[in-house]
Coordinates of C-alpha atoms in Angstrom, one line a residue:
M1 CA -14.8 27.3 58.6
S2 CA -14.8 23.9 57.1
I3 CA -11.9 22.0 55.8
S4 CA -12.5 19.5 52.9
F5 CA -10.1 16.8 52.0
A6 CA -9.8 15.5 48.4
N7 CA -10.8 11.9 47.9
P8 CA -7.5 10.0 48.5
I9 CA -8.6 7.3 46.2
V10 CA -9.2 9.7 43.4
N11 CA -5.9 11.5 44.1
G12 CA -4.0 8.3 44.2
A13 CA -5.6 7.2 41.0
S14 CA -4.8 10.6 39.4
V15 CA -1.1 10.2 40.3
R16 CA -1.2 6.7 38.9
S17 CA -2.8 8.0 35.7
L18 CA 0.0 10.5 35.4
G19 CA 2.6 7.9 36.1
R20 CA 1.0 5.6 33.5
V21 CA 2.3 8.0 30.8
L22 CA 5.4 9.5 32.4
I23 CA 7.0 6.3 33.6
P24 CA 7.0 4.7 30.1
L25 CA 8.3 8.0 28.6
L26 CA 11.1 8.2 31.1
T27 CA 12.0 4.5 30.6
G28 CA 11.9 4.9 26.8
L29 CA 14.2 8.0 27.2
V30 CA 16.7 6.0 29.2
A31 CA 16.7 3.2 26.7
Y32 CA 17.2 5.8 23.8
L33 CA 20.1 7.4 25.6
I34 CA 21.8 4.1 26.4
F35 CA 21.7 2.9 22.8
L36 CA 22.7 6.4 21.5
S37 CA 25.8 6.3 23.7
L38 CA 26.6 2.8 22.4
G39 CA 25.9 3.8 18.8
E40 CA 28.6 1.9 17.1
I41 CA 27.0 -1.5 18.1
L42 CA 24.1 -0.5 15.8
L43 CA 26.5 0.0 12.9
R44 CA 28.0 -3.5 12.6
D45 CA 25.9 -5.0 9.8
S46 CA 26.7 -4.4 6.2
D47 CA 23.1 -4.5 5.2
T48 CA 22.8 -1.0 6.6
L49 CA 25.0 0.2 3.7
W50 CA 22.8 -1.1 0.9
Q51 CA 19.6 -0.1 2.7
I52 CA 20.8 3.5 2.7
R53 CA 21.9 3.3 -0.9
I54 CA 18.4 2.1 -2.0
G55 CA 16.8 4.8 0.1
Q56 CA 19.0 7.4 -1.7
W57 CA 18.0 5.9 -5.1
I58 CA 14.3 6.2 -4.1
V59 CA 14.8 9.9 -3.1
E60 CA 16.8 10.7 -6.2
H61 CA 14.3 9.1 -8.6
G62 CA 11.1 9.9 -6.7
A63 CA 9.9 6.3 -7.2
V64 CA 10.3 2.9 -5.6
P65 CA 12.2 0.2 -7.4
Y66 CA 10.6 -2.6 -9.4
T67 CA 13.8 -4.1 -10.8
D68 CA 17.3 -4.4 -9.6
V69 CA 19.7 -1.6 -10.8
H70 CA 22.6 -2.1 -8.3
T71 CA 24.2 -5.4 -9.4
F72 CA 25.7 -6.8 -12.6
T73 CA 24.5 -10.4 -11.8
R74 CA 20.8 -9.5 -11.4
F75 CA 20.5 -6.2 -13.3
G76 CA 16.9 -5.8 -14.6
E77 CA 15.5 -8.7 -12.6
P78 CA 12.1 -8.0 -10.8
W79 CA 12.6 -6.8 -7.3
M80 CA 10.5 -4.8 -4.9
S81 CA 11.6 -3.1 -1.7
S82 CA 9.4 -4.2 1.2
S83 CA 11.2 -1.6 3.4
W84 CA 11.1 1.4 1.2
L85 CA 10.0 3.9 3.8
S86 CA 12.7 2.8 6.3
Q87 CA 15.3 3.0 3.6
V88 CA 14.2 6.6 2.8
L89 CA 14.3 7.6 6.5
Y90 CA 17.7 6.1 6.9
A91 CA 19.0 7.8 3.7
V92 CA 17.6 11.2 4.7
S93 CA 19.0 10.9 8.2
Y94 CA 22.4 9.8 6.9
E95 CA 22.5 12.7 4.4
S96 CA 21.7 15.1 7.2
L97 CA 23.8 13.9 10.1
G98 CA 26.2 11.3 8.7
W99 CA 26.3 8.1 10.7
A100 CA 24.8 9.9 13.7
G101 CA 21.5 10.0 11.7
P102 CA 20.9 6.2 11.5
V103 CA 22.1 5.8 15.1
I104 CA 19.7 8.4 16.4
L105 CA 16.8 7.0 14.3
T106 CA 17.5 3.4 15.5
S107 CA 17.9 4.5 19.1
L108 CA 14.6 6.4 18.9
A109 CA 12.9 3.3 17.6
I110 CA 14.3 1.3 20.6
G111 CA 13.2 3.9 23.0
A112 CA 9.7 4.1 21.5
T113 CA 9.4 0.3 21.7
V114 CA 10.4 0.3 25.4
A115 CA 7.9 3.1 26.1
I116 CA 5.0 1.4 24.3
F117 CA 5.9 -1.9 26.1
M118 CA 5.9 -0.2 29.5
Y119 CA 2.6 1.6 28.7
L120 CA 0.9 -1.7 27.7
F121 CA 1.9 -3.2 31.1
A122 CA 0.7 -0.3 33.2
D123 CA -2.5 -2.1 34.2
Y124 CA -0.8 -5.4 34.9
L125 CA 2.4 -4.9 36.8
D126 CA 3.9 -2.3 39.1
P127 CA 6.7 -0.1 37.5
T128 CA 9.5 -2.0 39.2
R129 CA 8.4 -5.4 37.8
A130 CA 7.7 -3.9 34.4
I131 CA 11.1 -2.3 34.2
L132 CA 12.7 -5.6 35.1
L133 CA 10.7 -7.3 32.4
V134 CA 11.5 -4.8 29.7
T135 CA 15.2 -5.0 30.6
L136 CA 15.2 -8.8 30.1
A137 CA 13.4 -8.3 26.8
V138 CA 16.0 -5.8 25.6
L139 CA 18.9 -8.0 26.7
E140 CA 17.3 -11.0 24.8
S141 CA 16.9 -8.9 21.7
A142 CA 20.1 -6.8 21.7
T143 CA 22.0 -9.0 19.2
H144 CA 19.5 -8.1 16.5
F145 CA 19.4 -4.4 17.4
L146 CA 20.9 -3.0 14.2
A147 CA 20.5 0.1 12.0
R148 CA 18.1 -1.7 9.7
P149 CA 14.4 -1.4 8.7
H150 CA 13.2 -4.1 11.1
M151 CA 14.1 -1.8 14.0
L152 CA 12.1 1.2 12.7
A153 CA 9.1 -1.2 12.4
F154 CA 9.6 -2.6 15.8
P155 CA 7.6 -0.1 17.8
F156 CA 4.7 -0.4 15.3
M157 CA 4.8 -4.2 15.8
V158 CA 4.6 -4.0 19.5
A159 CA 1.9 -1.3 19.3
F160 CA -0.2 -3.3 16.9
L161 CA 0.1 -6.7 18.5
G162 CA -0.2 -5.1 22.0
G163 CA -3.4 -3.4 20.8
L164 CA -4.8 -6.7 19.6
L165 CA -4.0 -8.4 22.9
A166 CA -5.5 -5.5 24.9
A167 CA -8.7 -5.9 22.9
A168 CA -8.7 -9.7 23.6
D169 CA -8.2 -8.9 27.3
R170 CA -11.2 -6.6 27.2
R171 CA -13.2 -9.3 25.3
S172 CA -13.9 -6.7 22.6
A173 CA -13.0 -6.0 19.0
P174 CA -9.7 -4.2 18.1
S175 CA -9.6 -0.4 17.8
W176 CA -9.8 0.9 14.2
W177 CA -6.9 3.1 15.1
L178 CA -4.7 0.1 14.8
L179 CA -5.1 0.0 11.0
P180 CA -2.9 3.1 10.4
V181 CA -0.3 1.5 12.7
L182 CA -0.4 -1.6 10.5
A183 CA -0.2 0.4 7.3
L184 CA 2.9 2.2 8.5
W185 CA 4.4 -1.1 9.6
A186 CA 3.7 -2.5 6.0
N187 CA 5.7 0.4 4.5
L188 CA 8.5 0.1 7.0
H189 CA 9.2 -3.6 6.9
G190 CA 7.9 -6.9 5.4
G191 CA 7.5 -8.3 8.8
F192 CA 3.9 -6.9 8.9
V193 CA 2.7 -10.4 7.7
L194 CA 3.2 -11.5 11.3
G195 CA 0.6 -8.9 12.3
L196 CA -1.9 -10.3 9.8
A197 CA -1.2 -13.9 10.8
L198 CA -1.9 -13.2 14.5
I199 CA -5.2 -11.5 14.1
G200 CA -7.0 -14.8 13.9
P201 CA -5.3 -16.5 17.0
I202 CA -5.7 -13.4 19.1
G203 CA -9.3 -12.9 18.0
L204 CA -9.9 -16.5 19.1
E205 CA -8.8 -15.6 22.6
A206 CA -11.4 -12.8 22.7
L207 CA -14.1 -15.2 21.5
W208 CA -13.0 -17.9 24.0
T209 CA -13.5 -15.7 27.0
C210 CA -16.5 -13.5 26.0
E211 CA -20.1 -14.3 26.9
R212 CA -21.7 -16.9 24.8
Q213 CA -24.4 -14.6 23.5
D214 CA -21.8 -12.1 22.3
R215 CA -19.7 -14.5 20.3
V216 CA -21.3 -14.2 16.9
K217 CA -21.3 -10.5 17.0
L218 CA -17.7 -10.3 18.2
A219 CA -16.5 -12.8 15.6
M220 CA -18.0 -10.7 12.9
R221 CA -16.3 -7.6 14.2
W222 CA -12.9 -9.4 14.3
A223 CA -13.5 -10.8 10.8
L224 CA -14.3 -7.3 9.5
F225 CA -11.2 -6.0 11.2
G226 CA -9.1 -8.7 9.6
I227 CA -10.4 -7.8 6.1
A228 CA -9.7 -4.2 6.7
A229 CA -6.2 -5.1 8.0
V230 CA -5.4 -6.8 4.7
V231 CA -6.5 -3.7 2.8
A232 CA -4.3 -1.5 5.2
C233 CA -1.3 -3.7 4.4
C234 CA -1.7 -2.9 0.7
C235 CA -1.6 0.9 1.3
T236 CA 1.9 1.0 -0.1
P237 CA 3.4 2.1 -3.5
Y238 CA 3.2 -1.6 -4.5
G239 CA -0.4 -2.2 -3.7
W240 CA -1.5 -5.8 -3.6
N241 CA 2.0 -7.0 -4.6
T242 CA 3.1 -6.0 -1.1
L243 CA 1.8 -9.2 0.3
L244 CA 3.7 -11.3 -2.3
G245 CA 6.9 -9.4 -2.0
A246 CA 7.0 -9.7 1.8
A247 CA 6.5 -13.4 1.7
K248 CA 9.2 -14.1 -0.9
I249 CA 12.0 -14.4 1.6
L250 CA 10.3 -17.5 3.1
S251 CA 10.7 -19.3 -0.2
L252 CA 14.5 -19.6 0.1
G253 CA 14.4 -23.1 1.5
K254 CA 17.8 -24.5 2.6
L255 CA 19.4 -21.1 2.3
L256 CA 17.6 -19.8 5.4
S257 CA 19.6 -22.2 7.6
M258 CA 22.8 -20.6 6.3
I259 CA 22.0 -17.0 7.1
W260 CA 22.9 -16.2 10.7
E261 CA 19.7 -14.4 11.7
W262 CA 17.5 -17.2 10.1
M263 CA 19.4 -20.0 11.9
P264 CA 17.7 -21.8 14.7
A265 CA 18.4 -20.8 18.3
N266 CA 21.6 -22.3 19.6
F267 CA 21.7 -23.4 23.2
S268 CA 25.3 -24.7 23.1
T269 CA 26.4 -21.4 24.6
W270 CA 24.7 -19.4 27.3
S271 CA 22.4 -16.6 26.2
F272 CA 19.8 -14.3 27.7
F273 CA 17.2 -16.0 25.7
E274 CA 18.0 -19.4 27.2
F275 CA 18.2 -17.8 30.7
T276 CA 14.8 -16.1 30.2
L277 CA 13.1 -19.2 28.7
L278 CA 14.2 -21.4 31.6
G279 CA 13.2 -18.7 34.1
L280 CA 9.7 -18.5 32.5
I281 CA 9.2 -22.3 32.6
G282 CA 10.3 -22.3 36.3
L283 CA 8.1 -19.4 37.2
G284 CA 5.1 -21.0 35.4
F285 CA 5.6 -24.2 37.4
Y286 CA 6.2 -22.4 40.7
R287 CA 3.1 -20.2 40.3
G288 CA 1.0 -22.8 38.7
L289 CA 0.1 -20.4 35.9
S290 CA -3.1 -21.3 34.1
L291 CA -3.7 -20.1 30.6
S292 CA -6.6 -20.4 28.1
V293 CA -6.2 -22.7 25.1
P294 CA -5.8 -19.8 22.7
R295 CA -3.1 -18.2 24.9
I296 CA -1.3 -21.5 25.1
I297 CA -1.4 -21.8 21.3
L298 CA -0.1 -18.2 20.9
L299 CA 2.7 -18.7 23.4
L300 CA 3.8 -22.0 21.8
G301 CA 3.7 -20.4 18.4
L302 CA 5.9 -17.5 19.4
L303 CA 8.3 -19.9 21.1
W304 CA 8.4 -22.1 18.0
M305 CA 9.2 -19.0 15.9
A306 CA 12.1 -18.0 18.3
L307 CA 13.5 -21.5 18.3
S308 CA 13.3 -21.8 14.5
H309 CA 14.9 -18.5 13.6
S310 CA 17.1 -16.4 15.8
R311 CA 15.8 -13.2 14.4
N312 CA 12.4 -14.0 16.0
I313 CA 13.8 -14.0 19.5
E314 CA 13.0 -10.3 19.9
I315 CA 9.4 -10.9 18.9
F316 CA 9.1 -13.6 21.6
A317 CA 10.8 -11.3 24.1
F318 CA 8.4 -8.4 23.6
I319 CA 5.1 -10.2 22.6
A320 CA 5.1 -13.3 24.8
P321 CA 4.9 -11.3 28.1
L322 CA 1.9 -9.5 26.7
V323 CA 0.2 -12.8 26.0
V324 CA 0.5 -13.9 29.6
A325 CA 0.3 -10.4 31.3
K326 CA -3.4 -10.5 32.3
P327 CA -3.7 -14.0 33.6
F328 CA -0.3 -13.6 35.5
A329 CA -1.4 -10.2 36.9
E330 CA -4.7 -11.8 38.0
Q331 CA -2.9 -14.6 39.9
L332 CA -0.4 -12.1 41.5
G333 CA -3.2 -9.8 42.4
T334 CA -1.6 -6.9 40.6
L335 CA -4.3 -6.4 38.0
R336 CA -5.4 -2.7 38.1
T337 CA -8.6 -1.0 37.0
A338 CA -9.1 2.5 35.9
M339 CA -10.2 4.7 38.8
V340 CA -9.8 8.2 37.4
P341 CA -13.1 10.0 36.5
V342 CA -13.3 11.5 33.0
R343 CA -13.0 15.1 34.2
E344 CA -10.2 14.3 36.5
G345 CA -8.3 12.5 33.6
Q346 CA -9.0 15.5 31.4
S347 CA -7.6 17.9 34.0
R348 CA -4.4 16.0 34.0
A349 CA -3.9 16.1 30.3
P350 CA -2.0 19.4 30.2
V351 CA 0.3 18.2 32.9
V352 CA 1.0 15.0 31.0
M353 CA 1.6 16.9 27.8
L354 CA 4.0 19.3 29.5
A355 CA 5.9 16.4 31.1
A356 CA 6.1 14.6 27.7
L357 CA 7.4 17.8 26.2
A358 CA 10.0 18.1 28.9
V359 CA 11.1 14.5 28.3
A360 CA 11.4 15.2 24.5
V361 CA 13.4 18.4 25.1
A362 CA 15.7 16.5 27.5
G363 CA 16.3 13.9 24.9
W364 CA 16.9 16.4 22.2
A365 CA 19.4 18.4 24.3
S366 CA 21.2 15.2 25.4
T367 CA 21.5 14.1 21.7
Q368 CA 22.9 17.5 20.6
V369 CA 25.5 17.5 23.3
F370 CA 26.5 13.9 22.7
I371 CA 26.8 13.9 18.9
A372 CA 28.7 17.2 19.0
H373 CA 31.6 15.4 20.9
H374 CA 31.2 11.8 19.6
P375 CA 31.6 11.1 15.8
F376 CA 30.1 7.8 14.8
S377 CA 31.8 5.4 12.4
F378 CA 30.7 2.2 10.7
L379 CA 32.4 -1.1 11.5
P380 CA 35.8 -1.1 9.7
S381 CA 35.7 -4.8 8.9
Q382 CA 32.6 -4.2 6.7
T383 CA 34.0 -1.2 4.8
P384 CA 37.1 -2.0 2.7
V385 CA 37.8 1.6 1.9
A386 CA 41.5 1.3 0.8
A387 CA 40.9 -1.8 -1.3
V388 CA 38.0 -0.3 -3.2
D389 CA 40.1 2.8 -3.9
V390 CA 42.6 0.5 -5.5
L391 CA 39.9 -1.2 -7.6
Q392 CA 38.6 2.1 -8.8
K393 CA 42.1 3.3 -9.8
R394 CA 42.4 0.1 -11.8
Q395 CA 39.0 0.8 -13.4
V396 CA 37.8 -2.7 -12.7
Q397 CA 34.4 -3.5 -14.1
R398 CA 33.3 -6.7 -12.5
I399 CA 34.1 -7.6 -8.9
F400 CA 33.5 -10.9 -7.2
S401 CA 33.1 -10.0 -3.5
T402 CA 31.5 -11.3 -0.4
S403 CA 28.0 -10.3 0.5
P404 CA 29.1 -7.9 3.2
F405 CA 31.5 -6.1 0.9
G406 CA 28.7 -6.0 -1.7
G407 CA 26.8 -3.6 0.6
Y408 CA 29.8 -1.3 0.7
L409 CA 30.3 -1.5 -3.1
L410 CA 26.7 -0.3 -3.5
S411 CA 27.4 2.6 -1.2
R412 CA 30.3 3.6 -3.5
D413 CA 28.0 3.4 -6.6
I414 CA 29.8 0.2 -7.8
K415 CA 27.6 -2.6 -9.1
A416 CA 28.1 -5.6 -6.9
F417 CA 28.2 -9.3 -7.5
I418 CA 26.0 -10.0 -4.5
D419 CA 24.7 -8.1 -1.4
G420 CA 22.3 -8.9 1.4
R421 CA 19.1 -9.2 -0.7
A422 CA 18.9 -13.0 -0.7
E423 CA 15.4 -13.0 -2.1
L424 CA 16.7 -11.2 -5.2
Y425 CA 19.3 -13.8 -6.0
G426 CA 17.4 -16.9 -5.2
E427 CA 18.3 -20.1 -3.3
Q428 CA 20.6 -21.7 -5.9
F429 CA 22.7 -18.6 -6.7
V430 CA 23.4 -17.9 -3.0
L431 CA 24.2 -21.6 -2.3
D432 CA 26.7 -21.6 -5.2
Y433 CA 28.1 -18.3 -3.8
F434 CA 28.7 -19.9 -0.4
D435 CA 30.4 -22.9 -2.0
A436 CA 32.6 -20.6 -4.0
V437 CA 33.8 -18.3 -1.2
T438 CA 34.4 -21.2 1.2
A439 CA 36.2 -23.1 -1.5
K440 CA 34.0 -26.0 -0.7
D441 CA 33.9 -26.7 -4.4
V442 CA 36.9 -25.1 -6.3
Y443 CA 35.2 -26.0 -9.6
I444 CA 32.2 -23.7 -8.6
L445 CA 34.6 -20.9 -7.7
L446 CA 36.4 -21.1 -11.1
A447 CA 33.2 -21.5 -13.0
T448 CA 31.6 -18.5 -11.3
L449 CA 34.7 -16.3 -12.1
D450 CA 34.4 -17.3 -15.7
K451 CA 30.6 -17.3 -16.0
Y452 CA 30.3 -13.7 -14.8
Q453 CA 33.5 -12.5 -16.5
I454 CA 35.1 -11.4 -13.2
D455 CA 38.0 -9.0 -13.5
A456 CA 38.9 -8.9 -9.8
T457 CA 38.0 -10.4 -6.5
L458 CA 37.5 -8.6 -3.2
L459 CA 37.5 -11.1 -0.3
G460 CA 38.3 -11.2 3.3
P461 CA 41.9 -12.3 4.1
D462 CA 40.8 -15.4 6.1
L463 CA 38.4 -16.8 3.5
P464 CA 39.4 -20.2 1.9
A465 CA 38.7 -18.7 -1.6
T466 CA 41.4 -16.1 -0.9
K467 CA 44.0 -18.7 -0.2
V468 CA 42.9 -20.8 -3.1
L469 CA 43.3 -17.9 -5.6
D470 CA 46.9 -17.4 -4.4
H471 CA 47.7 -20.8 -6.0
I472 CA 45.5 -20.6 -9.2
A473 CA 47.2 -19.8 -12.5
G474 CA 45.8 -16.8 -14.2
W475 CA 45.2 -14.8 -10.9
K476 CA 47.6 -12.7 -8.8
R477 CA 47.3 -10.9 -5.5
V478 CA 47.8 -7.1 -6.0
Y479 CA 46.6 -5.7 -2.7
A480 CA 46.0 -6.9 0.9
D481 CA 45.3 -5.4 4.3
D482 CA 43.6 -6.4 7.5
V483 CA 40.1 -6.0 5.9
A484 CA 40.3 -7.2 2.3
V485 CA 42.5 -8.9 -0.4
I486 CA 42.4 -8.2 -4.1
H487 CA 43.2 -10.7 -6.8
V488 CA 43.1 -9.8 -10.5
R489 CA 43.6 -11.7 -13.7
D490 CA 47.2 -11.7 -14.7
D491 CA 47.2 -13.5 -18.1
Q492 CA 46.2 -10.4 -20.1
R493 CA 43.1 -12.3 -21.2
K494 CA 40.5 -10.4 -19.1
A495 CA 37.0 -11.2 -20.1
A496 CA 35.5 -8.4 -22.2
P497 CA 32.9 -6.4 -20.3
S498 CA 29.4 -7.5 -21.2
S499 CA 27.3 -5.1 -23.3
A500 CA 24.4 -5.6 -20.8
P501 CA 23.2 -2.5 -19.1
G502 CA 24.5 -3.7 -15.7
S503 CA 28.1 -4.3 -16.8
S504 CA 29.5 -0.9 -15.9
N505 CA 29.8 1.1 -12.7

């Protein structure tokens, strides 16, 4: 009788192959459940309200918008939704599950992002280090984790850019399977232009490190992929106009510095971004990390984006580690190579699938139990329910409100003065709006009320414009609570409603 022992290297490699999928799935599940349990923090931005309303409009009409139909100040103006698919998904989930729907959808996107990030790091770091890294990335990004389209696009961004970097690490061309990922990203959010912009720099890294005799052939393959990527981005209801629509937000000039998520990073107070950035600099010096010129350019570009606009911090948090992953792993000696034979890997596939199914079932069961005992609600300070009830009873036609309240007005099918779509209104309009609500220029406030024939105002109790209206002849305060204050004209000379199509609710 003979006793044979399985090759320990193959067995160990098989276990690692199984863990390569299961550990990311379990980590993603944990991230999903954490953000599901903290659901209200995802419902603190009024943009969620108008995103859902536009999604409802798309579902109701079976078409995407080409003009604005939700305001009386820009009614009929050209406008395209660069996030139409996300808006539809949010609208459908909201109609089905109430506020639990958008929370679940956003938490799933976060969990998927974490799982993809962990999977991409499987060959570079051990699970403990990878979990520490993804935890830091989540903490850096959490301030911008909101129930909005950019979150649904986030896993596609990480998958696409991670796929490009993985190809560069292999010194090969990107997989064509990345093109459907990019196409979905383009339908979910306008940030897909970042993916297009980084194809060239990441391709340069592949050319920089490949064998000299392979450079021309590899350059042609990357160039062909870039052309195909442009075509993939236009696989939306808007076609080629998708590219122009997505870039329109960047033409707002001075206004970008006044919108919180487009403001530059602020190091006057401590943040996880500051902590991580200083830690990376210290670690780089300590380890003497050496990078190729293309990787240095990529890293500096991502850092510049994060410092220029706070909303780009999460891009830096999740993509910068992928840029330095291979050279860092090579220096640490943690770089791994595949050791599982094809047949062995195939034999593990049913186990992986069953384990993935078990993770999905566990997530579904946990979700059902949690939402059954935890009703979600939107941030009260963004939803002036009682005040809008008063306005509807008074049959007010034109309401001057803040941008956050504009999102809630749209959700109540009331045409707004302004909402969060800055690219629709343009730089000067929004700058005048800021001057009006902050009473920086009282003349602009009064001129705005007259120009747009405003019947009533709906403003926050602490805004300077609210206090100014208390002392202006022709206006009187008729309602106030902790969320909103209403002023209406009291001189019986209300401006007649315009005959324009957008003048009524």
